[in-house]
Amino acid sequence: MGLPTLEFSDSFLDSPEFRERLQCHEIELERTNRFIKDLIKDGNMLISAFRSLSLAVQRFSQSLQEFQFECIGEAETDDEINIAQSLKEFSQLLNTMEEERKRLIQNADDVLISPLERFRKEQIGAVKEGKKQFDKETERYYSVLEKHLSLSPKKKELHLQEADSQMSKDRQVFYDASLQYVFKIHEVQERKKFQFVEPLLAFLQGLFTFYHEGYEVASEFEPYKQQLQFNLQNARNNFESTRAEVERLMKRIRSAEEDFKAPSCFTMEGYLYIQEKRPLGSVWTRYYCTYQKSTKMFTMSSTEARPASRQNGVVNVTPEMFSLRSCVRRKTDSIDKRFCFDIEVVERHGVITLQALSEANRRLWMEAMDGKGIYTLPSLLSKKEETFLNDAGFKFVKKCIELIEMRGITTLGLYRTGGVNSKVQRLMTSAFGKKSPADIQVNADTWDNKTITSGLKNYFRCLAEPLLTYRLHKEFIKAATYDDQTYRVRAIHALVHKLPDKNKAMLDILTNHLLKVSSHCEENQMTVSNLGMIFGPTLLRSQEETVAAMMNIKFQNIVVEIIIENRHKIFSEAPDLSLPLPQAPSSRSTSRRNKAICLSTGKRKPRLYPTALCLADNDTFCLLLFFLREAKALYSCEAEHNHELSFPQGALFSNVYPSVEPGWLQATYKGKTGLIPENYITYI
């Protein structure tokens, strides 16, 4: 099973299950930290011990073989699978090269040791500091809370107001510490998928560069390295987009403060203090309580258990369950406690008196239980402006697409570069405002390309329901998790034909346009993968705003990417329902796949990386061979190969890629593509 998701909303509840999930992540990060230390130790041995180099490499290789990546969520993308499998691939390559090693490894410290040490100290170290702060604020908060709840309502109103104000500040400090700790854990868990592997990839490239004896092995490694670099860049891009969404979610939840109701299978849950009568008086005991409105079932689990009921630090107590009869707000002058309310249950005689954590918390509990004296709660978030899938929407989309394809389809960064927000809003108002004409006009002279592309994205983002619908959301995500690419396409093909007619028609129009955009990727750099990353969260957004939903953005991107690449088949052919689809894996309990696979079935060109994405500093070495876009020929090449073209001396090539033929490169000259000898060109 993968690591459990940490929801920001759970930071407000601070439930025992939340603490258990935190502990899982802490154990995993500590395991990663220990592994990095071992890896650094083995790497230093490799650098300093020339005579024992073989032994050091074997240990290093074995460490890679034994380590197992764990990613958040129950399913993994192909990129994550390839990244997780990459350590084992590296180990196999090291074992293959071991017999050929005769020279000392150079530059290994800058390429391998420093990035790993920096990741361990800056990222994992930051999590440890966050844990210290979180533990400190936890102890302080609950200590202050118990003192605060013991205040008598008979004290002066000014004194109570000051106490409430101070308690609110202390609560916010605790929430902030908890939210920041959860956010940092998510960040490091996601960062390790690429910041962890990239130094290893660069280290291997260094070995191949400095050892002529390993040239043949390096040549075999290049296609895998290129695919992995593509996977790493996808993981990095997914991380950036997901991190931004998760951070916005955290800020929205933080701004909601105490009135926030966390998404849950229960109508209401959280801590309550329950009055328990004893022979010499009564005591207030803290319980974690849940309530299900549909069944009227109220449960409470004590958190103050005896040591005998603890195993591995986790409290094992069977919760008490009751059927609710009624709920009544307790008057302040009837009890020497604040925020109290009474409930009657079927299983007990008399009332059970409960104390909430605050006035807002009491309102939420009483609303859930249909209590007497409930409050009307304000809505948490204001509803945004909505657009609709109607004739006006179809006209607007067609007009935008017509203008983009007419004058801007080759624009660099099309759809990635956003327009000015005020201009985009004016465009949307002119098209969908109350005074807008029925015949929508998008004037080419008034609106620039960035404004039009942003307006088009904004239209789909503001639909009352996403284009691929909430109803089919889970099925689309499930389809993207199939192991077999053919099954993915078949499943998504069938799901597209389940869409309402208007949705399918709009999807047909949009994907036809996006396919045209991707066909000009050499000029606009908008590959199918990039377009999927931009439109995935828009066309297939989740109905729930949770961290778990944010983690599925990577699968949303894959779904849109497959629809674009297979558009002709999906919209021109009826789905083949004769063969049943296999069951998608419900968890990651099965062994990982050993075969590296790409996101889609279509032939994919290698991604071209700018120099800034090189894994090493300019003073050491840069992986320029497959990242440059231009090359010059030193000699005129005669057509000696079946696919070779004849080029004049000094010809300027574009789109230089590695070829499956050893010693040859694939290059384009004046629109013609062919093979040129690798040793006939130099790179500038």
PDB file of N, CA and C in Angstrom, residues 166-201:
ATOM      1  N   GLN A 166      -7.099  35.380  23.532  1.00  0.00           N
ATOM      2  CA  GLN A 166      -5.795  34.721  23.665  1.00  0.00           C
ATOM      3  C   GLN A 166      -5.875  33.263  23.227  1.00  0.00           C
ATOM      4  N   MET A 167      -7.004  32.617  23.563  1.00  0.00           N
ATOM      5  CA  MET A 167      -7.176  31.216  23.164  1.00  0.00           C
ATOM      6  C   MET A 167      -7.235  31.092  21.646  1.00  0.00           C
ATOM      7  N   SER A 168      -7.901  32.049  21.020  1.00  0.00           N
ATOM      8  CA  SER A 168      -7.985  32.036  19.555  1.00  0.00           C
ATOM      9  C   SER A 168      -6.604  32.178  18.928  1.00  0.00           C
ATOM     10  N   LYS A 169      -5.775  33.036  19.509  1.00  0.00           N
ATOM     11  CA  LYS A 169      -4.412  33.200  18.996  1.00  0.00           C
ATOM     12  C   LYS A 169      -3.603  31.925  19.184  1.00  0.00           C
ATOM     13  N   ASP A 170      -3.730  31.319  20.369  1.00  0.00           N
ATOM     14  CA  ASP A 170      -2.995  30.071  20.628  1.00  0.00           C
ATOM     15  C   ASP A 170      -3.451  28.960  19.693  1.00  0.00           C
ATOM     16  N   ARG A 171      -4.775  28.907  19.448  1.00  0.00           N
ATOM     17  CA  ARG A 171      -5.309  27.885  18.536  1.00  0.00           C
ATOM     18  C   ARG A 171      -4.778  28.096  17.123  1.00  0.00           C
ATOM     19  N   GLN A 172      -4.698  29.367  16.714  1.00  0.00           N
ATOM     20  CA  GLN A 172      -4.215  29.650  15.356  1.00  0.00           C
ATOM     21  C   GLN A 172      -2.741  29.287  15.216  1.00  0.00           C
ATOM     22  N   VAL A 173      -1.969  29.546  16.284  1.00  0.00           N
ATOM     23  CA  VAL A 173      -0.548  29.165  16.259  1.00  0.00           C
ATOM     24  C   VAL A 173      -0.408  27.657  16.120  1.00  0.00           C
ATOM     25  N   PHE A 174      -1.248  26.912  16.854  1.00  0.00           N
ATOM     26  CA  PHE A 174      -1.209  25.441  16.753  1.00  0.00           C
ATOM     27  C   PHE A 174      -1.615  24.978  15.363  1.00  0.00           C
ATOM     28  N   TYR A 175      -2.717  25.587  14.815  1.00  0.00           N
ATOM     29  CA  TYR A 175      -3.159  25.202  13.473  1.00  0.00           C
ATOM     30  C   TYR A 175      -2.086  25.504  12.437  1.00  0.00           C
ATOM     31  N   ASP A 176      -1.450  26.684  12.582  1.00  0.00           N
ATOM     32  CA  ASP A 176      -0.416  27.053  11.617  1.00  0.00           C
ATOM     33  C   ASP A 176       0.749  26.074  11.661  1.00  0.00           C
ATOM     34  N   ALA A 177       1.164  25.701  12.877  1.00  0.00           N
ATOM     35  CA  ALA A 177       2.267  24.740  13.007  1.00  0.00           C
ATOM     36  C   ALA A 177       1.891  23.404  12.388  1.00  0.00           C
ATOM     37  N   SER A 178       0.645  22.971  12.618  1.00  0.00           N
ATOM     38  CA  SER A 178       0.194  21.689  12.066  1.00  0.00           C
ATOM     39  C   SER A 178       0.100  21.745  10.550  1.00  0.00           C
ATOM     40  N   LEU A 179      -0.496  22.832  10.015  1.00  0.00           N
ATOM     41  CA  LEU A 179      -0.635  22.968   8.560  1.00  0.00           C
ATOM     42  C   LEU A 179       0.715  23.039   7.871  1.00  0.00           C
ATOM     43  N   GLN A 180       1.630  23.817   8.446  1.00  0.00           N
ATOM     44  CA  GLN A 180       2.952  23.932   7.840  1.00  0.00           C
ATOM     45  C   GLN A 180       3.696  22.603   7.883  1.00  0.00           C
ATOM     46  N   TYR A 181       3.529  21.854   8.953  1.00  0.00           N
ATOM     47  CA  TYR A 181       4.197  20.557   9.070  1.00  0.00           C
ATOM     48  C   TYR A 181       3.654  19.576   8.028  1.00  0.00           C
ATOM     49  N   VAL A 182       2.326  19.537   7.873  1.00  0.00           N
ATOM     50  CA  VAL A 182       1.721  18.651   6.870  1.00  0.00           C
ATOM     51  C   VAL A 182       2.139  19.076   5.468  1.00  0.00           C
ATOM     52  N   PHE A 183       2.145  20.386   5.232  1.00  0.00           N
ATOM     53  CA  PHE A 183       2.529  20.885   3.905  1.00  0.00           C
ATOM     54  C   PHE A 183       3.969  20.514   3.578  1.00  0.00           C
ATOM     55  N   LYS A 184       4.875  20.651   4.546  1.00  0.00           N
ATOM     56  CA  LYS A 184       6.286  20.331   4.304  1.00  0.00           C
ATOM     57  C   LYS A 184       6.477  18.845   4.075  1.00  0.00           C
ATOM     58  N   ILE A 185       5.739  18.010   4.785  1.00  0.00           N
ATOM     59  CA  ILE A 185       5.835  16.563   4.568  1.00  0.00           C
ATOM     60  C   ILE A 185       5.426  16.223   3.140  1.00  0.00           C
ATOM     61  N   HIS A 186       4.289  16.776   2.684  1.00  0.00           N
ATOM     62  CA  HIS A 186       3.847  16.529   1.308  1.00  0.00           C
ATOM     63  C   HIS A 186       4.895  17.016   0.313  1.00  0.00           C
ATOM     64  N   GLU A 187       5.455  18.178   0.582  1.00  0.00           N
ATOM     65  CA  GLU A 187       6.429  18.745  -0.350  1.00  0.00           C
ATOM     66  C   GLU A 187       7.655  17.852  -0.481  1.00  0.00           C
ATOM     67  N   VAL A 188       8.197  17.390   0.646  1.00  0.00           N
ATOM     68  CA  VAL A 188       9.404  16.558   0.608  1.00  0.00           C
ATOM     69  C   VAL A 188       9.102  15.207  -0.024  1.00  0.00           C
ATOM     70  N   GLN A 189       7.931  14.615   0.298  1.00  0.00           N
ATOM     71  CA  GLN A 189       7.580  13.323  -0.299  1.00  0.00           C
ATOM     72  C   GLN A 189       7.489  13.440  -1.819  1.00  0.00           C
ATOM     73  N   GLU A 190       6.985  14.576  -2.313  1.00  0.00           N
ATOM     74  CA  GLU A 190       6.888  14.760  -3.757  1.00  0.00           C
ATOM     75  C   GLU A 190       8.241  15.129  -4.364  1.00  0.00           C
ATOM     76  N   ARG A 191       9.015  15.956  -3.655  1.00  0.00           N
ATOM     77  CA  ARG A 191      10.316  16.365  -4.175  1.00  0.00           C
ATOM     78  C   ARG A 191      11.265  15.189  -4.352  1.00  0.00           C
ATOM     79  N   LYS A 192      11.176  14.228  -3.472  1.00  0.00           N
ATOM     80  CA  LYS A 192      12.166  13.151  -3.524  1.00  0.00           C
ATOM     81  C   LYS A 192      12.037  12.332  -4.797  1.00  0.00           C
ATOM     82  N   LYS A 193      10.859  12.407  -5.445  1.00  0.00           N
ATOM     83  CA  LYS A 193      10.681  11.639  -6.671  1.00  0.00           C
ATOM     84  C   LYS A 193      11.607  12.113  -7.773  1.00  0.00           C
ATOM     85  N   PHE A 194      11.995  13.412  -7.764  1.00  0.00           N
ATOM     86  CA  PHE A 194      12.918  13.847  -8.809  1.00  0.00           C
ATOM     87  C   PHE A 194      14.242  14.359  -8.240  1.00  0.00           C
ATOM     88  N   GLN A 195      14.240  15.049  -7.094  1.00  0.00           N
ATOM     89  CA  GLN A 195      15.489  15.543  -6.536  1.00  0.00           C
ATOM     90  C   GLN A 195      16.367  14.413  -6.030  1.00  0.00           C
ATOM     91  N   PHE A 196      15.778  13.276  -5.773  1.00  0.00           N
ATOM     92  CA  PHE A 196      16.506  12.122  -5.293  1.00  0.00           C
ATOM     93  C   PHE A 196      17.166  11.384  -6.451  1.00  0.00           C
ATOM     94  N   VAL A 197      16.473  11.266  -7.551  1.00  0.00           N
ATOM     95  CA  VAL A 197      16.948  10.452  -8.668  1.00  0.00           C
ATOM     96  C   VAL A 197      17.875  11.232  -9.585  1.00  0.00           C
ATOM     97  N   GLU A 198      17.648  12.533  -9.742  1.00  0.00           N
ATOM     98  CA  GLU A 198      18.455  13.316 -10.668  1.00  0.00           C
ATOM     99  C   GLU A 198      19.952  13.269 -10.363  1.00  0.00           C
ATOM    100  N   PRO A 199      20.396  13.397  -9.113  1.00  0.00           N
ATOM    101  CA  PRO A 199      21.840  13.266  -8.859  1.00  0.00           C
ATOM    102  C   PRO A 199      22.388  11.894  -9.250  1.00  0.00           C
ATOM    103  N   LEU A 200      21.597  10.869  -9.035  1.00  0.00           N
ATOM    104  CA  LEU A 200      22.049   9.537  -9.421  1.00  0.00           C
ATOM    105  C   LEU A 200      22.181   9.423 -10.929  1.00  0.00           C
ATOM    106  N   LEU A 201      21.225   9.989 -11.642  1.00  0.00           N
ATOM    107  CA  LEU A 201      21.267   9.973 -13.095  1.00  0.00           C
ATOM    108  C   LEU A 201      22.494  10.731 -13.604  1.00  0.00           C
TER     109      LEU A 201
END
